[in-house]
Short mmCIF file of N, CA, C and O in Angstrom, two decimals:
data_model
loop_
_atom_site.label_atom_id
_atom_site.label_comp_id
_atom_site.label_asym_id
_atom_site.label_seq_id
_atom_site.Cartn_x
_atom_site.Cartn_y
_atom_site.Cartn_z
N GLN A 161 55.75 -28.80 7.09
CA GLN A 161 56.21 -30.16 7.08
C GLN A 161 57.69 -30.20 6.71
O GLN A 161 58.13 -29.45 5.86
N VAL A 162 58.38 -31.06 7.40
CA VAL A 162 59.80 -31.29 7.13
C VAL A 162 60.01 -32.79 6.96
O VAL A 162 59.56 -33.59 7.77
N GLN A 163 60.69 -33.17 5.89
CA GLN A 163 61.08 -34.55 5.69
C GLN A 163 62.58 -34.66 5.96
O GLN A 163 63.36 -33.87 5.45
N LEU A 164 62.93 -35.67 6.72
CA LEU A 164 64.31 -35.91 7.11
C LEU A 164 64.74 -37.29 6.65
O LEU A 164 64.06 -38.26 6.92
N VAL A 165 65.91 -37.37 6.02
CA VAL A 165 66.44 -38.65 5.54
C VAL A 165 67.89 -38.78 6.01
O VAL A 165 68.74 -37.98 5.59
N GLU A 166 68.10 -39.77 6.85
CA GLU A 166 69.46 -40.01 7.37
C GLU A 166 70.21 -40.97 6.44
O GLU A 166 69.59 -41.82 5.79
N SER A 167 71.51 -40.86 6.49
CA SER A 167 72.38 -41.81 5.78
C SER A 167 73.74 -41.82 6.47
O SER A 167 74.04 -40.96 7.30
N GLY A 168 74.52 -42.83 6.13
CA GLY A 168 75.89 -42.91 6.64
C GLY A 168 76.16 -43.92 7.72
O GLY A 168 77.30 -44.11 8.16
N GLY A 169 75.11 -44.58 8.16
CA GLY A 169 75.30 -45.60 9.19
C GLY A 169 75.99 -46.85 8.62
O GLY A 169 76.19 -46.98 7.42
N GLY A 170 76.36 -47.78 9.51
CA GLY A 170 77.00 -49.00 9.05
C GLY A 170 77.72 -49.67 10.20
O GLY A 170 77.54 -49.37 11.37
N LEU A 171 78.56 -50.63 9.80
CA LEU A 171 79.36 -51.41 10.74
C LEU A 171 80.78 -50.88 10.77
O LEU A 171 81.40 -50.69 9.70
N VAL A 172 81.28 -50.63 11.95
CA VAL A 172 82.67 -50.11 12.08
C VAL A 172 83.30 -50.76 13.29
O VAL A 172 82.61 -51.13 14.26
N GLN A 173 84.59 -50.89 13.23
CA GLN A 173 85.33 -51.49 14.38
C GLN A 173 85.53 -50.43 15.48
O GLN A 173 85.51 -49.23 15.20
N PRO A 174 85.69 -50.86 16.72
CA PRO A 174 85.98 -49.93 17.79
C PRO A 174 87.18 -49.08 17.46
O PRO A 174 88.17 -49.57 16.92
N GLY A 175 87.06 -47.79 17.78
CA GLY A 175 88.12 -46.84 17.44
C GLY A 175 87.97 -46.19 16.11
O GLY A 175 88.69 -45.23 15.77
N GLY A 176 87.02 -46.69 15.30
CA GLY A 176 86.81 -46.17 13.96
C GLY A 176 85.93 -44.94 13.93
O GLY A 176 85.52 -44.41 15.00
N SER A 177 85.62 -44.50 12.71
CA SER A 177 84.85 -43.31 12.51
C SER A 177 83.73 -43.50 11.49
O SER A 177 83.85 -44.39 10.61
N LEU A 178 82.68 -42.74 11.67
CA LEU A 178 81.57 -42.68 10.71
C LEU A 178 81.09 -41.25 10.65
O LEU A 178 81.18 -40.53 11.66
N ARG A 179 80.54 -40.86 9.51
CA ARG A 179 79.86 -39.56 9.42
C ARG A 179 78.41 -39.79 8.99
O ARG A 179 78.17 -40.36 7.90
N LEU A 180 77.52 -39.36 9.81
CA LEU A 180 76.10 -39.42 9.49
C LEU A 180 75.66 -38.12 8.85
O LEU A 180 76.15 -37.04 9.20
N SER A 181 74.73 -38.25 7.90
CA SER A 181 74.14 -37.06 7.26
C SER A 181 72.64 -37.14 7.40
O SER A 181 72.06 -38.22 7.41
N CYS A 182 72.02 -35.99 7.46
CA CYS A 182 70.57 -35.86 7.52
C CYS A 182 70.15 -34.77 6.56
O CYS A 182 70.43 -33.56 6.82
N ALA A 183 69.50 -35.13 5.49
CA ALA A 183 69.04 -34.17 4.50
C ALA A 183 67.60 -33.84 4.77
O ALA A 183 66.75 -34.72 4.94
N ALA A 184 67.32 -32.54 4.80
CA ALA A 184 65.98 -32.05 5.09
C ALA A 184 65.35 -31.42 3.86
O ALA A 184 66.02 -30.82 3.05
N SER A 185 64.04 -31.54 3.78
CA SER A 185 63.32 -30.92 2.69
C SER A 185 61.94 -30.52 3.15
O SER A 185 61.43 -31.06 4.15
N GLY A 186 61.34 -29.58 2.47
CA GLY A 186 59.95 -29.30 2.71
C GLY A 186 59.63 -28.04 3.49
O GLY A 186 58.49 -27.65 3.56
N SER A 187 60.62 -27.45 4.13
CA SER A 187 60.37 -26.24 4.91
C SER A 187 61.65 -25.44 5.02
O SER A 187 62.65 -25.78 4.39
N ILE A 188 61.63 -24.38 5.76
CA ILE A 188 62.78 -23.50 5.92
C ILE A 188 63.72 -24.14 6.93
O ILE A 188 63.54 -24.04 8.13
N PHE A 189 64.75 -24.80 6.42
CA PHE A 189 65.65 -25.58 7.26
C PHE A 189 66.32 -24.72 8.35
O PHE A 189 66.46 -25.14 9.47
N SER A 190 66.69 -23.49 7.98
CA SER A 190 67.50 -22.68 8.87
C SER A 190 66.82 -22.27 10.17
O SER A 190 67.46 -21.88 11.13
N ILE A 191 65.48 -22.37 10.25
CA ILE A 191 64.79 -21.96 11.49
C ILE A 191 64.78 -23.05 12.54
O ILE A 191 64.40 -22.80 13.67
N TYR A 192 65.17 -24.24 12.16
CA TYR A 192 65.05 -25.38 13.04
C TYR A 192 66.36 -25.63 13.80
O TYR A 192 67.43 -25.57 13.23
N ASN A 193 66.20 -25.97 15.10
CA ASN A 193 67.28 -26.60 15.82
C ASN A 193 67.35 -28.05 15.33
O ASN A 193 66.32 -28.71 15.24
N MET A 194 68.56 -28.50 15.03
CA MET A 194 68.71 -29.84 14.51
C MET A 194 69.49 -30.70 15.49
O MET A 194 70.50 -30.26 16.05
N GLY A 195 68.99 -31.90 15.68
CA GLY A 195 69.64 -32.80 16.65
C GLY A 195 69.78 -34.22 16.18
O GLY A 195 69.12 -34.64 15.21
N TRP A 196 70.68 -34.89 16.82
CA TRP A 196 70.83 -36.35 16.63
C TRP A 196 70.52 -37.03 17.96
O TRP A 196 71.03 -36.62 19.02
N TYR A 197 69.69 -38.03 17.89
CA TYR A 197 69.33 -38.89 19.01
C TYR A 197 69.72 -40.31 18.66
O TYR A 197 69.91 -40.63 17.49
N ARG A 198 69.75 -41.14 19.70
CA ARG A 198 70.02 -42.57 19.40
C ARG A 198 69.19 -43.43 20.35
O ARG A 198 68.82 -43.00 21.46
N GLN A 199 68.95 -44.63 19.90
CA GLN A 199 68.20 -45.60 20.73
C GLN A 199 68.81 -46.98 20.54
O GLN A 199 68.83 -47.54 19.44
N ALA A 200 69.34 -47.52 21.62
CA ALA A 200 69.89 -48.85 21.67
C ALA A 200 68.79 -49.81 22.05
O ALA A 200 67.79 -49.46 22.69
N PRO A 201 68.92 -51.10 21.70
CA PRO A 201 67.91 -52.09 22.04
C PRO A 201 67.65 -52.11 23.53
O PRO A 201 68.57 -52.18 24.36
N GLY A 202 66.37 -52.04 23.90
CA GLY A 202 65.98 -52.11 25.30
C GLY A 202 66.20 -50.83 26.07
O GLY A 202 65.99 -50.81 27.29
N LYS A 203 66.62 -49.75 25.40
CA LYS A 203 66.88 -48.51 26.09
C LYS A 203 66.01 -47.41 25.51
O LYS A 203 65.49 -47.49 24.40
N GLN A 204 65.91 -46.31 26.26
CA GLN A 204 65.15 -45.15 25.78
C GLN A 204 65.99 -44.36 24.80
O GLN A 204 67.21 -44.39 24.80
N ARG A 205 65.29 -43.60 23.96
CA ARG A 205 65.96 -42.72 23.02
C ARG A 205 66.63 -41.61 23.82
O ARG A 205 66.05 -41.07 24.78
N GLU A 206 67.87 -41.27 23.46
CA GLU A 206 68.61 -40.27 24.18
C GLU A 206 69.24 -39.26 23.21
O GLU A 206 69.57 -39.59 22.09
N LEU A 207 69.40 -38.05 23.73
CA LEU A 207 70.01 -36.99 22.95
C LEU A 207 71.49 -37.22 22.83
O LEU A 207 72.17 -37.49 23.84
N VAL A 208 72.03 -37.08 21.61
CA VAL A 208 73.46 -37.20 21.39
C VAL A 208 74.08 -35.80 21.23
O VAL A 208 75.05 -35.45 21.90
N ALA A 209 73.50 -35.03 20.33
CA ALA A 209 74.03 -33.68 20.04
C ALA A 209 72.96 -32.86 19.39
O ALA A 209 72.06 -33.39 18.74
N VAL A 210 73.07 -31.56 19.54
CA VAL A 210 72.10 -30.65 18.94
C VAL A 210 72.88 -29.40 18.44
O VAL A 210 73.86 -28.99 19.09
N VAL A 211 72.43 -28.86 17.35
CA VAL A 211 73.00 -27.57 16.87
C VAL A 211 71.84 -26.63 16.67
O VAL A 211 70.84 -26.97 16.01
N SER A 212 71.94 -25.46 17.23
CA SER A 212 70.84 -24.53 17.17
C SER A 212 70.71 -23.91 15.77
O SER A 212 71.57 -24.06 14.93
N SER A 213 69.61 -23.18 15.57
CA SER A 213 69.42 -22.52 14.29
C SER A 213 70.55 -21.51 14.05
O SER A 213 70.88 -21.21 12.90
N GLY A 214 71.16 -21.02 15.13
CA GLY A 214 72.26 -20.11 15.00
C GLY A 214 73.65 -20.75 14.89
O GLY A 214 74.64 -20.09 14.85
N GLY A 215 73.64 -22.10 14.90
CA GLY A 215 74.90 -22.83 14.70
C GLY A 215 75.64 -23.18 15.98
O GLY A 215 76.81 -23.65 15.89
N ILE A 216 75.01 -23.03 17.13
CA ILE A 216 75.71 -23.36 18.40
C ILE A 216 75.48 -24.81 18.76
O ILE A 216 74.32 -25.25 18.87
N PRO A 217 76.54 -25.59 18.94
CA PRO A 217 76.38 -27.01 19.23
C PRO A 217 76.37 -27.28 20.75
O PRO A 217 76.92 -26.53 21.55
N ASN A 218 75.70 -28.38 21.09
CA ASN A 218 75.76 -28.89 22.46
C ASN A 218 75.77 -30.42 22.37
O ASN A 218 75.17 -31.00 21.45
N TYR A 219 76.47 -31.03 23.33
CA TYR A 219 76.70 -32.46 23.27
C TYR A 219 76.34 -33.15 24.58
O TYR A 219 76.52 -32.56 25.67
N ALA A 220 75.92 -34.37 24.48
CA ALA A 220 75.79 -35.22 25.66
C ALA A 220 77.21 -35.50 26.16
O ALA A 220 78.15 -35.59 25.40
N ASN A 221 77.33 -35.65 27.49
CA ASN A 221 78.67 -35.84 28.07
C ASN A 221 79.36 -37.06 27.50
O ASN A 221 80.59 -37.09 27.33
N PHE A 222 78.60 -38.09 27.16
CA PHE A 222 79.21 -39.34 26.75
C PHE A 222 79.81 -39.29 25.33
O PHE A 222 80.48 -40.22 24.89
N VAL A 223 79.61 -38.16 24.60
CA VAL A 223 80.21 -38.04 23.26
C VAL A 223 81.14 -36.82 23.15
O VAL A 223 81.78 -36.65 22.11
N LYS A 224 81.22 -36.04 24.20
CA LYS A 224 82.11 -34.87 24.14
C LYS A 224 83.54 -35.28 23.83
O LYS A 224 84.08 -36.18 24.42
N GLY A 225 84.12 -34.58 22.89
CA GLY A 225 85.49 -34.85 22.48
C GLY A 225 85.60 -35.92 21.41
O GLY A 225 86.70 -36.12 20.86
N ARG A 226 84.48 -36.62 21.13
CA ARG A 226 84.52 -37.68 20.10
C ARG A 226 83.63 -37.37 18.91
O ARG A 226 83.98 -37.72 17.78
N PHE A 227 82.49 -36.77 19.17
CA PHE A 227 81.53 -36.48 18.10
C PHE A 227 81.47 -34.96 17.84
O PHE A 227 81.63 -34.18 18.74
N THR A 228 81.18 -34.64 16.56
CA THR A 228 81.03 -33.25 16.18
C THR A 228 79.78 -33.10 15.33
O THR A 228 79.63 -33.81 14.32
N ILE A 229 78.89 -32.19 15.74
CA ILE A 229 77.69 -31.92 14.94
C ILE A 229 77.91 -30.62 14.20
O ILE A 229 78.53 -29.68 14.68
N SER A 230 77.41 -30.58 12.96
CA SER A 230 77.53 -29.36 12.14
C SER A 230 76.32 -29.31 11.18
O SER A 230 75.63 -30.32 10.98
N ARG A 231 76.10 -28.13 10.67
CA ARG A 231 75.00 -27.95 9.74
C ARG A 231 75.46 -27.11 8.57
O ARG A 231 76.28 -26.21 8.72
N ASP A 232 74.87 -27.38 7.41
CA ASP A 232 75.10 -26.58 6.20
C ASP A 232 73.74 -26.14 5.72
O ASP A 232 72.98 -26.90 5.09
N ASN A 233 73.38 -24.89 6.04
CA ASN A 233 72.04 -24.43 5.68
C ASN A 233 71.86 -24.30 4.19
O ASN A 233 70.73 -24.42 3.67
N ALA A 234 72.93 -24.10 3.45
CA ALA A 234 72.84 -24.00 1.99
C ALA A 234 72.43 -25.34 1.39
O ALA A 234 71.81 -25.42 0.32
N LYS A 235 72.81 -26.45 2.09
CA LYS A 235 72.49 -27.79 1.59
C LYS A 235 71.35 -28.45 2.38
O LYS A 235 71.04 -29.60 2.10
N ASN A 236 70.78 -27.69 3.34
CA ASN A 236 69.71 -28.25 4.14
C ASN A 236 70.10 -29.59 4.75
O ASN A 236 69.32 -30.56 4.79
N THR A 237 71.32 -29.64 5.30
CA THR A 237 71.84 -30.88 5.81
C THR A 237 72.54 -30.66 7.14
O THR A 237 73.21 -29.65 7.36
N VAL A 238 72.37 -31.63 8.02
CA VAL A 238 73.09 -31.66 9.30
C VAL A 238 73.91 -32.93 9.35
O VAL A 238 73.52 -33.99 8.81
N TYR A 239 75.08 -32.82 9.94
CA TYR A 239 76.05 -33.93 9.98
C TYR A 239 76.38 -34.29 11.43
O TYR A 239 76.31 -33.47 12.32
N LEU A 240 76.78 -35.54 11.58
CA LEU A 240 77.33 -35.98 12.86
C LEU A 240 78.61 -36.76 12.55
O LEU A 240 78.55 -37.90 12.03
N GLN A 241 79.74 -36.13 12.83
CA GLN A 241 81.02 -36.85 12.69
C GLN A 241 81.31 -37.59 13.98
O GLN A 241 81.40 -36.96 15.03
N MET A 242 81.45 -38.90 13.85
CA MET A 242 81.68 -39.73 15.04
C MET A 242 83.04 -40.37 14.95
O MET A 242 83.33 -41.13 14.03
N ASN A 243 83.89 -40.03 15.93
CA ASN A 243 85.26 -40.59 15.99
C ASN A 243 85.41 -41.41 17.27
O ASN A 243 84.62 -41.26 18.20
N ILE A 244 86.43 -42.22 17.30
CA ILE A 244 86.76 -43.05 18.47
C ILE A 244 85.52 -43.78 18.91
O ILE A 244 85.13 -43.76 20.08
N LEU A 245 84.87 -44.45 17.98
CA LEU A 245 83.62 -45.13 18.32
C LEU A 245 83.86 -46.31 19.23
O LEU A 245 84.89 -47.01 19.19
N LYS A 246 82.86 -46.51 20.12
CA LYS A 246 82.92 -47.59 21.10
C LYS A 246 81.74 -48.53 20.90
O LYS A 246 80.71 -48.12 20.34
N PRO A 247 81.84 -49.76 21.37
CA PRO A 247 80.70 -50.68 21.22
C PRO A 247 79.42 -50.11 21.83
O PRO A 247 78.33 -50.39 21.28
N GLU A 248 79.53 -49.35 22.88
CA GLU A 248 78.32 -48.78 23.51
C GLU A 248 77.69 -47.68 22.67
O GLU A 248 76.60 -47.19 23.00
N ASP A 249 78.33 -47.26 21.58
CA ASP A 249 77.70 -46.32 20.67
C ASP A 249 76.76 -46.98 19.70
O ASP A 249 76.08 -46.31 18.92
N THR A 250 76.72 -48.31 19.73
CA THR A 250 75.81 -49.04 18.83
C THR A 250 74.37 -48.70 19.13
O THR A 250 73.90 -48.83 20.29
N ALA A 251 73.65 -48.26 18.11
CA ALA A 251 72.27 -47.84 18.28
C ALA A 251 71.71 -47.44 16.90
O ALA A 251 72.46 -47.34 15.92
N VAL A 252 70.42 -47.22 16.87
CA VAL A 252 69.82 -46.55 15.72
C VAL A 252 69.88 -45.05 16.03
O VAL A 252 69.45 -44.60 17.08
N TYR A 253 70.43 -44.31 15.05
CA TYR A 253 70.59 -42.87 15.21
C TYR A 253 69.50 -42.15 14.40
O TYR A 253 69.28 -42.44 13.22
N TYR A 254 68.85 -41.21 15.09
CA TYR A 254 67.71 -40.51 14.48
C TYR A 254 68.04 -39.01 14.37
O TYR A 254 68.58 -38.40 15.31
N CYS A 255 67.64 -38.44 13.29
CA CYS A 255 67.75 -36.98 13.09
C CYS A 255 66.44 -36.32 13.53
O CYS A 255 65.37 -36.87 13.31
N ASN A 256 66.58 -35.18 14.14
CA ASN A 256 65.41 -34.44 14.67
C ASN A 256 65.51 -32.99 14.23
O ASN A 256 66.55 -32.37 14.29
N ALA A 257 64.34 -32.45 13.86
CA ALA A 257 64.19 -31.01 13.61
C ALA A 257 63.21 -30.45 14.59
O ALA A 257 62.10 -30.97 14.73
N HIS A 258 63.59 -29.42 15.30
CA HIS A 258 62.73 -28.86 16.36
C HIS A 258 62.64 -27.37 16.21
O HIS A 258 63.62 -26.67 15.97
N SER A 259 61.39 -26.86 16.39
CA SER A 259 61.20 -25.42 16.43
C SER A 259 59.93 -25.14 17.25
O SER A 259 59.22 -26.06 17.65
N THR A 260 59.71 -23.88 17.50
CA THR A 260 58.51 -23.42 18.14
C THR A 260 57.82 -22.45 17.20
O THR A 260 58.40 -21.42 16.83
N ILE A 261 56.61 -22.80 16.81
CA ILE A 261 55.87 -22.01 15.82
C ILE A 261 54.51 -21.66 16.45
O ILE A 261 53.79 -22.58 16.87
N ALA A 262 54.20 -20.40 16.53
CA ALA A 262 52.95 -19.93 17.16
C ALA A 262 52.87 -20.51 18.58
O ALA A 262 51.82 -20.99 19.03
N ASN A 263 54.01 -20.48 19.29
CA ASN A 263 54.09 -20.94 20.67
C ASN A 263 53.84 -22.43 20.84
O ASN A 263 53.59 -22.90 21.96
N LYS A 264 53.90 -23.16 19.77
CA LYS A 264 53.75 -24.62 19.86
C LYS A 264 55.01 -25.29 19.43
O LYS A 264 55.58 -24.98 18.35
N PRO A 265 55.49 -26.30 20.19
CA PRO A 265 56.69 -27.02 19.77
C PRO A 265 56.36 -27.93 18.61
O PRO A 265 55.32 -28.58 18.53
N ILE A 266 57.27 -27.93 17.67
CA ILE A 266 57.16 -28.75 16.47
C ILE A 266 58.35 -29.66 16.36
O ILE A 266 59.49 -29.19 16.48
N ASP A 267 58.13 -30.95 16.17
CA ASP A 267 59.24 -31.90 16.01
C ASP A 267 59.01 -32.79 14.81
O ASP A 267 57.91 -33.29 14.59
N TYR A 268 60.06 -33.01 14.07
CA TYR A 268 60.07 -33.95 12.97
C TYR A 268 61.22 -34.92 13.15
O TYR A 268 62.29 -34.54 13.67
N TRP A 269 61.01 -36.15 12.70
CA TRP A 269 62.01 -37.22 12.89
C TRP A 269 62.28 -37.93 11.57
O TRP A 269 61.38 -38.09 10.74
N GLY A 270 63.52 -38.35 11.43
CA GLY A 270 63.85 -39.23 10.32
C GLY A 270 63.56 -40.67 10.66
O GLY A 270 63.11 -40.98 11.76
N GLN A 271 63.85 -41.54 9.74
CA GLN A 271 63.51 -42.96 9.91
C GLN A 271 64.58 -43.69 10.68
O GLN A 271 64.36 -44.85 11.11
N GLY A 272 65.75 -43.09 10.84
CA GLY A 272 66.84 -43.70 11.61
C GLY A 272 67.84 -44.43 10.73
O GLY A 272 67.51 -44.92 9.64
N THR A 273 69.06 -44.49 11.21
CA THR A 273 70.11 -45.25 10.54
C THR A 273 70.89 -46.03 11.56
O THR A 273 71.23 -45.51 12.63
N GLN A 274 71.17 -47.29 11.27
CA GLN A 274 71.81 -48.18 12.22
C GLN A 274 73.32 -47.95 12.24
O GLN A 274 73.97 -47.93 11.19
N VAL A 275 73.85 -47.80 13.45
CA VAL A 275 75.29 -47.76 13.67
C VAL A 275 75.67 -48.92 14.57
O VAL A 275 75.13 -49.08 15.64
N THR A 276 76.58 -49.77 14.08
CA THR A 276 77.04 -50.93 14.84
C THR A 276 78.55 -50.86 15.00
O THR A 276 79.26 -50.76 13.99
N VAL A 277 78.99 -50.86 16.24
CA VAL A 277 80.45 -50.81 16.53
C VAL A 277 80.83 -52.14 17.10
O VAL A 277 80.43 -52.48 18.24
N SER A 278 81.58 -52.91 16.33
CA SER A 278 81.90 -54.28 16.74
C SER A 278 83.11 -54.78 15.97
O SER A 278 83.39 -54.34 14.86
N THR A 279 83.79 -55.74 16.59
CA THR A 279 84.91 -56.43 15.90
C THR A 279 84.34 -57.58 15.07
O THR A 279 85.06 -58.24 14.34
#
């Protein structure tokens, strides 16, 4: 079992920045691929960025050059630095931990944190 707790969301003006954090507990953090997803009202949840257990990041095209995902295995925490925020980035952002154990995919989710980009 993995418990994930997100923090760092809030209201920011267009062009501003936020840093989201996701603290994990309950299992071996380093074996999990960690990701950030988001869901805007009326839309499906979508992948924003993921960092592998080995520290390799990948990004959705719509955040490349603006967002940076990173992980600190010593602190069991994954971060999402969001710069040059746009109104269309407004969504609930969810942290995800993913692994494959005994050939079965395992996913854990946080409760989400609201990000609102508006004047």
